[in-house]
XYZ file of N, CA, C and O in Angstrom:
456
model
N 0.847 -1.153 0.000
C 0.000 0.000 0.000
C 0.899 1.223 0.000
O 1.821 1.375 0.801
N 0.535 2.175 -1.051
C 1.053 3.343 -0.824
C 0.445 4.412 -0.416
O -0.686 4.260 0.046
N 0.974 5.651 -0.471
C 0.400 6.858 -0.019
C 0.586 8.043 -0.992
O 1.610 8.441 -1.546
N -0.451 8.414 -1.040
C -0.263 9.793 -2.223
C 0.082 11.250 -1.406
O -0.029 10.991 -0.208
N 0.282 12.011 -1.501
C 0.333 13.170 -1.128
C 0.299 14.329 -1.930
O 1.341 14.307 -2.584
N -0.404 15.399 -2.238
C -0.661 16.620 -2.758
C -0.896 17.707 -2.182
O -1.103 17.589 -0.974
N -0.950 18.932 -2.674
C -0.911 19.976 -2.258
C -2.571 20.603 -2.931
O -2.778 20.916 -4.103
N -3.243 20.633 -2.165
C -4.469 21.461 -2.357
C -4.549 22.904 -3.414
O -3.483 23.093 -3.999
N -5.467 23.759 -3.680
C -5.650 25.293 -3.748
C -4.897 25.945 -3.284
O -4.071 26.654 -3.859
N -5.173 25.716 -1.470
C -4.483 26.804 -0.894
C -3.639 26.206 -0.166
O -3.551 26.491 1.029
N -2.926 25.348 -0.690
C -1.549 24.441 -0.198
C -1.451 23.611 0.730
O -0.439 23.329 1.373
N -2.823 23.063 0.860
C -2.792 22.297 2.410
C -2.573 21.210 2.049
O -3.124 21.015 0.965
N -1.834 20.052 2.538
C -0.976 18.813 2.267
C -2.484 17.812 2.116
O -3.063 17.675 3.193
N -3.028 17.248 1.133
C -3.558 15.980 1.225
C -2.966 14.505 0.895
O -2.144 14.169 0.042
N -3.737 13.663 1.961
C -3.349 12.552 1.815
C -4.608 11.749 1.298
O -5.813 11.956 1.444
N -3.684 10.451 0.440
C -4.819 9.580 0.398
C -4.155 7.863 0.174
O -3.031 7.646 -0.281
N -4.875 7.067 0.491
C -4.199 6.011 0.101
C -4.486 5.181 -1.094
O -5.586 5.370 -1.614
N -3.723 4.319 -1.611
C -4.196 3.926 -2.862
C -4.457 2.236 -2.031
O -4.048 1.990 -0.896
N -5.321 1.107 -3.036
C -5.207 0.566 -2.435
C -4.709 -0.546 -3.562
O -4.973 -0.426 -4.759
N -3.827 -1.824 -2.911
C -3.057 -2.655 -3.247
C -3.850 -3.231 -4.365
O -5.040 -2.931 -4.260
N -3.521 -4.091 -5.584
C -3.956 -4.732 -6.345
C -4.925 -5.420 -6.361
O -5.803 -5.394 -7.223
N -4.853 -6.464 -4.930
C -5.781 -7.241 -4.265
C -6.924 -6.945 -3.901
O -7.927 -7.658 -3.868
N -6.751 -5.569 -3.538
C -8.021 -5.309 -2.928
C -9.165 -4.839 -4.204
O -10.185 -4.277 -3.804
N -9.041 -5.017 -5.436
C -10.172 -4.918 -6.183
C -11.192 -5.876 -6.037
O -11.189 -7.106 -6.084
N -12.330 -4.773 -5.791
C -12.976 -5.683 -5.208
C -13.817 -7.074 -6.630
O -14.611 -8.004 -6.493
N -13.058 -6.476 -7.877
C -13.911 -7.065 -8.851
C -12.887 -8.829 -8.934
O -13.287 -9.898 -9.395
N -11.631 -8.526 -8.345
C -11.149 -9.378 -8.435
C -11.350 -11.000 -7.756
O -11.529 -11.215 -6.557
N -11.284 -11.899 -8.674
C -11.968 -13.431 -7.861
C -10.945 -13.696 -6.791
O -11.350 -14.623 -6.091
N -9.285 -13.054 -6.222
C -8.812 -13.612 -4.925
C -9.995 -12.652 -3.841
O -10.699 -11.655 -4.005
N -9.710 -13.640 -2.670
C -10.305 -13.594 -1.506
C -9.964 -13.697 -0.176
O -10.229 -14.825 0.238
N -9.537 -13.058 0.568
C -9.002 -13.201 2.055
C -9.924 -13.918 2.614
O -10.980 -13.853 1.985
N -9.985 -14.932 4.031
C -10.904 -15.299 4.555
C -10.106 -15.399 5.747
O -8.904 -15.582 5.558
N -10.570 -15.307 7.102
C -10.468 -14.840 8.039
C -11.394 -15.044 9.279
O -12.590 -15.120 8.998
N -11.031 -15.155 10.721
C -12.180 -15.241 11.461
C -11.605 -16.169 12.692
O -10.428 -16.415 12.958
N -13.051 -16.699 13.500
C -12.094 -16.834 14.701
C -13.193 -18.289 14.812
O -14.413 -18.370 14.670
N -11.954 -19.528 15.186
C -13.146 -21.187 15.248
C -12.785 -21.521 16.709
O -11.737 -21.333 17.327
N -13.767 -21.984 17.022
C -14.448 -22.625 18.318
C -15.370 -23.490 18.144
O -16.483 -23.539 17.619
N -14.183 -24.628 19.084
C -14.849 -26.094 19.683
C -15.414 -26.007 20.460
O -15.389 -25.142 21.335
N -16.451 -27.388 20.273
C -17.623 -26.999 21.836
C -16.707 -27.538 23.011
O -16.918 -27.124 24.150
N -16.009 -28.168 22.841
C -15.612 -28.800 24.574
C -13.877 -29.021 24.503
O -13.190 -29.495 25.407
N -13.413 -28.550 23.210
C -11.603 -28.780 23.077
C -11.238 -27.240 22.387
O -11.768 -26.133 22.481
N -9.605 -27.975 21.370
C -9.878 -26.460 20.954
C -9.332 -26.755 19.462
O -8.617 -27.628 18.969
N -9.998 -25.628 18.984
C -9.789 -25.722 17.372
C -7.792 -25.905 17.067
O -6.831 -25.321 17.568
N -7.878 -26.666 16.337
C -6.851 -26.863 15.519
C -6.220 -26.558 14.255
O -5.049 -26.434 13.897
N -7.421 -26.467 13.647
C -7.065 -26.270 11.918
C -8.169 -26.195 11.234
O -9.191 -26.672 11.728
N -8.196 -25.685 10.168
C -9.643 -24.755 9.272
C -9.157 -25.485 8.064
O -8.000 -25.904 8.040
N -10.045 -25.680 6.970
C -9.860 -26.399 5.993
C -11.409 -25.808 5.398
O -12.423 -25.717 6.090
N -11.283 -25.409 3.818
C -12.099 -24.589 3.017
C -11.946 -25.790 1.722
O -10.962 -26.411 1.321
N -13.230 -25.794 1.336
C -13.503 -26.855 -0.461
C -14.439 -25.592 -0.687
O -15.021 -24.946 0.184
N -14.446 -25.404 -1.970
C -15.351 -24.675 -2.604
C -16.243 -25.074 -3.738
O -15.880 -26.139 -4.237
N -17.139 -24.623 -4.210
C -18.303 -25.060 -5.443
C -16.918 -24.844 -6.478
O -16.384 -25.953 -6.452
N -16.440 -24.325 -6.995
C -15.244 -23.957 -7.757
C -14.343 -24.744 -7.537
O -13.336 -24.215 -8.007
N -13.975 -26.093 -6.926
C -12.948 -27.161 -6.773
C -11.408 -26.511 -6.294
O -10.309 -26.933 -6.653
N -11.755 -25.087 -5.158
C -10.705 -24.915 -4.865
C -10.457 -25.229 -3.293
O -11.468 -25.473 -2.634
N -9.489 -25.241 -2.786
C -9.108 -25.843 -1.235
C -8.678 -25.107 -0.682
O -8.593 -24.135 -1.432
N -8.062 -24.731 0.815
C -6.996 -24.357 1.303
C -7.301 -24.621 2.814
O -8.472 -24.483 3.169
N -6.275 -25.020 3.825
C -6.021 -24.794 4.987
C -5.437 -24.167 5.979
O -4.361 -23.818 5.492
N -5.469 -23.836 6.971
C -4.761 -23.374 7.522
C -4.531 -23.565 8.810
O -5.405 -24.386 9.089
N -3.624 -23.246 10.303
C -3.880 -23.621 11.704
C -4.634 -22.871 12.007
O -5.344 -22.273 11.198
N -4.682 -22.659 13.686
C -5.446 -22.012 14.158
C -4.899 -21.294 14.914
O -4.338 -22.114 15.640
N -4.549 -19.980 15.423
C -3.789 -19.295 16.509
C -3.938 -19.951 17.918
O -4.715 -20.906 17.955
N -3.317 -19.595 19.091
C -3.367 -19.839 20.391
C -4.605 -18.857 20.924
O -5.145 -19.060 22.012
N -5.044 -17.620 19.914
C -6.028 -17.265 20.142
C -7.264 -17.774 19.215
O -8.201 -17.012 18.980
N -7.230 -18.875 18.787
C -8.349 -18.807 17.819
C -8.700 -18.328 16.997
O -9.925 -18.329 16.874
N -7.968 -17.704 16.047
C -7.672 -17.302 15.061
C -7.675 -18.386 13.555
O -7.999 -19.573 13.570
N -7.320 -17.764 12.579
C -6.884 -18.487 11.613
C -7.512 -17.865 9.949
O -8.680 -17.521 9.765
N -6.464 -17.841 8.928
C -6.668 -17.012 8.070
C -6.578 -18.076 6.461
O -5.514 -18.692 6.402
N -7.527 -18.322 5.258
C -6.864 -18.702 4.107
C -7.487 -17.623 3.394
O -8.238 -16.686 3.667
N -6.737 -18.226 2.086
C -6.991 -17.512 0.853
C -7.637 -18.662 -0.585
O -7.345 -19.798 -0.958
N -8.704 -17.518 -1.079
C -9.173 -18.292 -2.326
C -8.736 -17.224 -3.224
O -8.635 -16.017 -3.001
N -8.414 -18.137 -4.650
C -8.305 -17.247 -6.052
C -9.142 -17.156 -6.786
O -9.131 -16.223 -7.589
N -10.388 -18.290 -6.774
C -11.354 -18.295 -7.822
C -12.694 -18.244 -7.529
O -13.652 -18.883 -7.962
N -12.585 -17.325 -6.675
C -14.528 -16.595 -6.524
C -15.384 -15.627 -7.580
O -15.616 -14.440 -7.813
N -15.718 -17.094 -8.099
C -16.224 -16.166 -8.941
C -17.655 -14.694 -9.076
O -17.680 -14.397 -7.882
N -18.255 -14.149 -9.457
C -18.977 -12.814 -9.484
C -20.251 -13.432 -9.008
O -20.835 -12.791 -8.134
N -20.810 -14.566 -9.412
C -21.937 -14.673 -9.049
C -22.278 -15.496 -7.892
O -23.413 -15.822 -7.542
N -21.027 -15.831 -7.269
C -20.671 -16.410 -5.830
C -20.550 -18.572 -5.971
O -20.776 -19.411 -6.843
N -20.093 -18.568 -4.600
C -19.576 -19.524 -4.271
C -19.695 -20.335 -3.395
O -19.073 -20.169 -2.345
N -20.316 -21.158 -3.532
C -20.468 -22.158 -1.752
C -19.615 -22.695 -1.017
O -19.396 -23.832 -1.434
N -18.927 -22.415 0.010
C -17.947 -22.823 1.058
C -17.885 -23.554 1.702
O -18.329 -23.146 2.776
N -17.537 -24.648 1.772
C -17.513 -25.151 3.410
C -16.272 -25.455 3.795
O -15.264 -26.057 3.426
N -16.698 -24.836 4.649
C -15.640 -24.684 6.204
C -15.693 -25.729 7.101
O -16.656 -26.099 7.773
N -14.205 -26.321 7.037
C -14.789 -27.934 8.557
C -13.358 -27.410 9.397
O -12.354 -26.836 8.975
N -13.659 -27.774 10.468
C -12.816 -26.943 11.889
C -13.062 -28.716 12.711
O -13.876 -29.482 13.227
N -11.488 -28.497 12.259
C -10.509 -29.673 12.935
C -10.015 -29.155 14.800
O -9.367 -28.264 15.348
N -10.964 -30.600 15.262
C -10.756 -30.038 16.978
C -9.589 -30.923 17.799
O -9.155 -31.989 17.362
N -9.227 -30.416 18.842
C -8.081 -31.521 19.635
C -8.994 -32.510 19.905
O -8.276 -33.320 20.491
N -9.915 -32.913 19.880
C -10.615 -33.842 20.309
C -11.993 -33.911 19.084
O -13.000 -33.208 19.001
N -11.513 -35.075 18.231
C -11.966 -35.503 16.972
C -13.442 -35.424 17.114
O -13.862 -34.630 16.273
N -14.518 -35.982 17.921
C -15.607 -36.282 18.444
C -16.289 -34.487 17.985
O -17.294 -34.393 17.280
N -15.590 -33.294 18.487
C -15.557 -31.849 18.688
C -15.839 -31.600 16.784
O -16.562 -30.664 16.441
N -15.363 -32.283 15.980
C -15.014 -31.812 14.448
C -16.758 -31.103 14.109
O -17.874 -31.321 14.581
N -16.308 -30.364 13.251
C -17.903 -29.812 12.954
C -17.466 -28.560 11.195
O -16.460 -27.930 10.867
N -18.790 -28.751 10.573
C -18.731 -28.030 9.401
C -19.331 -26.888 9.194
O -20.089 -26.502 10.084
N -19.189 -26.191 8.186
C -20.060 -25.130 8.180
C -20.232 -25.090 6.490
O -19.485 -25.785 5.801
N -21.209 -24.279 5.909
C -21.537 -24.424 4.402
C -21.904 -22.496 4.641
O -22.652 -21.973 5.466
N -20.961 -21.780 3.465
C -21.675 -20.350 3.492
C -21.729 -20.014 1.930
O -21.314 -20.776 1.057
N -22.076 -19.256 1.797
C -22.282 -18.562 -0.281
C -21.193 -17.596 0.181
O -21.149 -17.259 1.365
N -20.297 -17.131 -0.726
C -19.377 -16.393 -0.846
C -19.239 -15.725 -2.781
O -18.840 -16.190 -3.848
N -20.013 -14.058 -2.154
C -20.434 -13.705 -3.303
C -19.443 -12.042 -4.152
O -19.359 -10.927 -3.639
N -18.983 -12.397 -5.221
C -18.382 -10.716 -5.252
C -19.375 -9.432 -5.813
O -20.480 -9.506 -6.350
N -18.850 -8.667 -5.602
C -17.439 -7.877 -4.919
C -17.936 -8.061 -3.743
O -19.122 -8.060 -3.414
N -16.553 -8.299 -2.797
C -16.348 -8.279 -1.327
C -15.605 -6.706 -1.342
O -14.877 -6.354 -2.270
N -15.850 -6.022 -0.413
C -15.349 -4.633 -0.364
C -14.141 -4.948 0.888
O -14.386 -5.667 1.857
N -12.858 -4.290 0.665
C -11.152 -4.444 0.958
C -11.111 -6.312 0.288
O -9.925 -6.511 0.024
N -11.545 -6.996 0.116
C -11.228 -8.528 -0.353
C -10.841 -9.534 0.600
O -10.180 -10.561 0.439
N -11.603 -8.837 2.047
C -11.185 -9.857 2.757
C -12.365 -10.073 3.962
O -12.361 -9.387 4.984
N -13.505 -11.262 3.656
C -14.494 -11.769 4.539
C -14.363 -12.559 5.920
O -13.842 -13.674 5.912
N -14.884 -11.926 7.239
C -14.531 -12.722 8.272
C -15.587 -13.613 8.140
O -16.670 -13.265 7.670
N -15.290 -15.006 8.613
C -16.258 -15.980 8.722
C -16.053 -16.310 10.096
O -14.823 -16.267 10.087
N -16.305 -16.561 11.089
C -16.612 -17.291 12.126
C -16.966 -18.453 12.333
O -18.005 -18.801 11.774
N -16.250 -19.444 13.186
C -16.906 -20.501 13.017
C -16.811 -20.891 14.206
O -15.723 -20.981 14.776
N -18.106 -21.222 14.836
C -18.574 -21.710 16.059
C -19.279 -23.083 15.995
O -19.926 -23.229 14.959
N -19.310 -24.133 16.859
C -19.971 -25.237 16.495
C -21.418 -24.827 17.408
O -22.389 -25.583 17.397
């Protein structure tokens, strides 16, 4: 990300930012993001399949956290599911969401709670 800077009329410094490539919002990549919780252990790992045959995983922070990325969302959207890998297998649980563009900055929190 950069920063522009100009000089106004009457010379007063403006700023503005531009924003990175990614963040178009017309574009099919996708940030995904958010925070998973087990009912009785603790999340481990996030794992995404999409209607579009794309994948990705990722861990989970010590806070419950955890972040992937998709490239091929397409405009008229996408069905997700989300399965949240627990320390205690019994805990595993899914989720199914539509994931539709433009996403505005390109990056959707999902939450996942069982």
């Amino acid at each position: 990300m950069s920063l522009l800077a100009s000089t106004g009329a009457a010379g007063a410094l403006i700023l503005g930012s531009t924003l990175p490539a990614s963040a178009d919002p017309n574009s099919p990549n996708v940030s995904v993001g958010g925070a998973a919780r087990c009912p009785a252990s603790i999340a481990t790992g996030v794992a995404v399949t999409t209607s579009a045959g794309e994948s990705d995983t990722s861990g989970v922070s010590a806070g419950g956290f955890y972040s992937l990325s998709l490239q091929q969302v397409p405009a008229v959207g996408t069905v997700a599911t989300f399965s949240v890998e627990c320390s205690n297998g019994s805990d595993n649980f899914s989720r199914t969401r539509v994931i539709t563009r433009p996403i505005s900055g390109k990056l959707l929190t999902v939450n996942l709670f069982s």
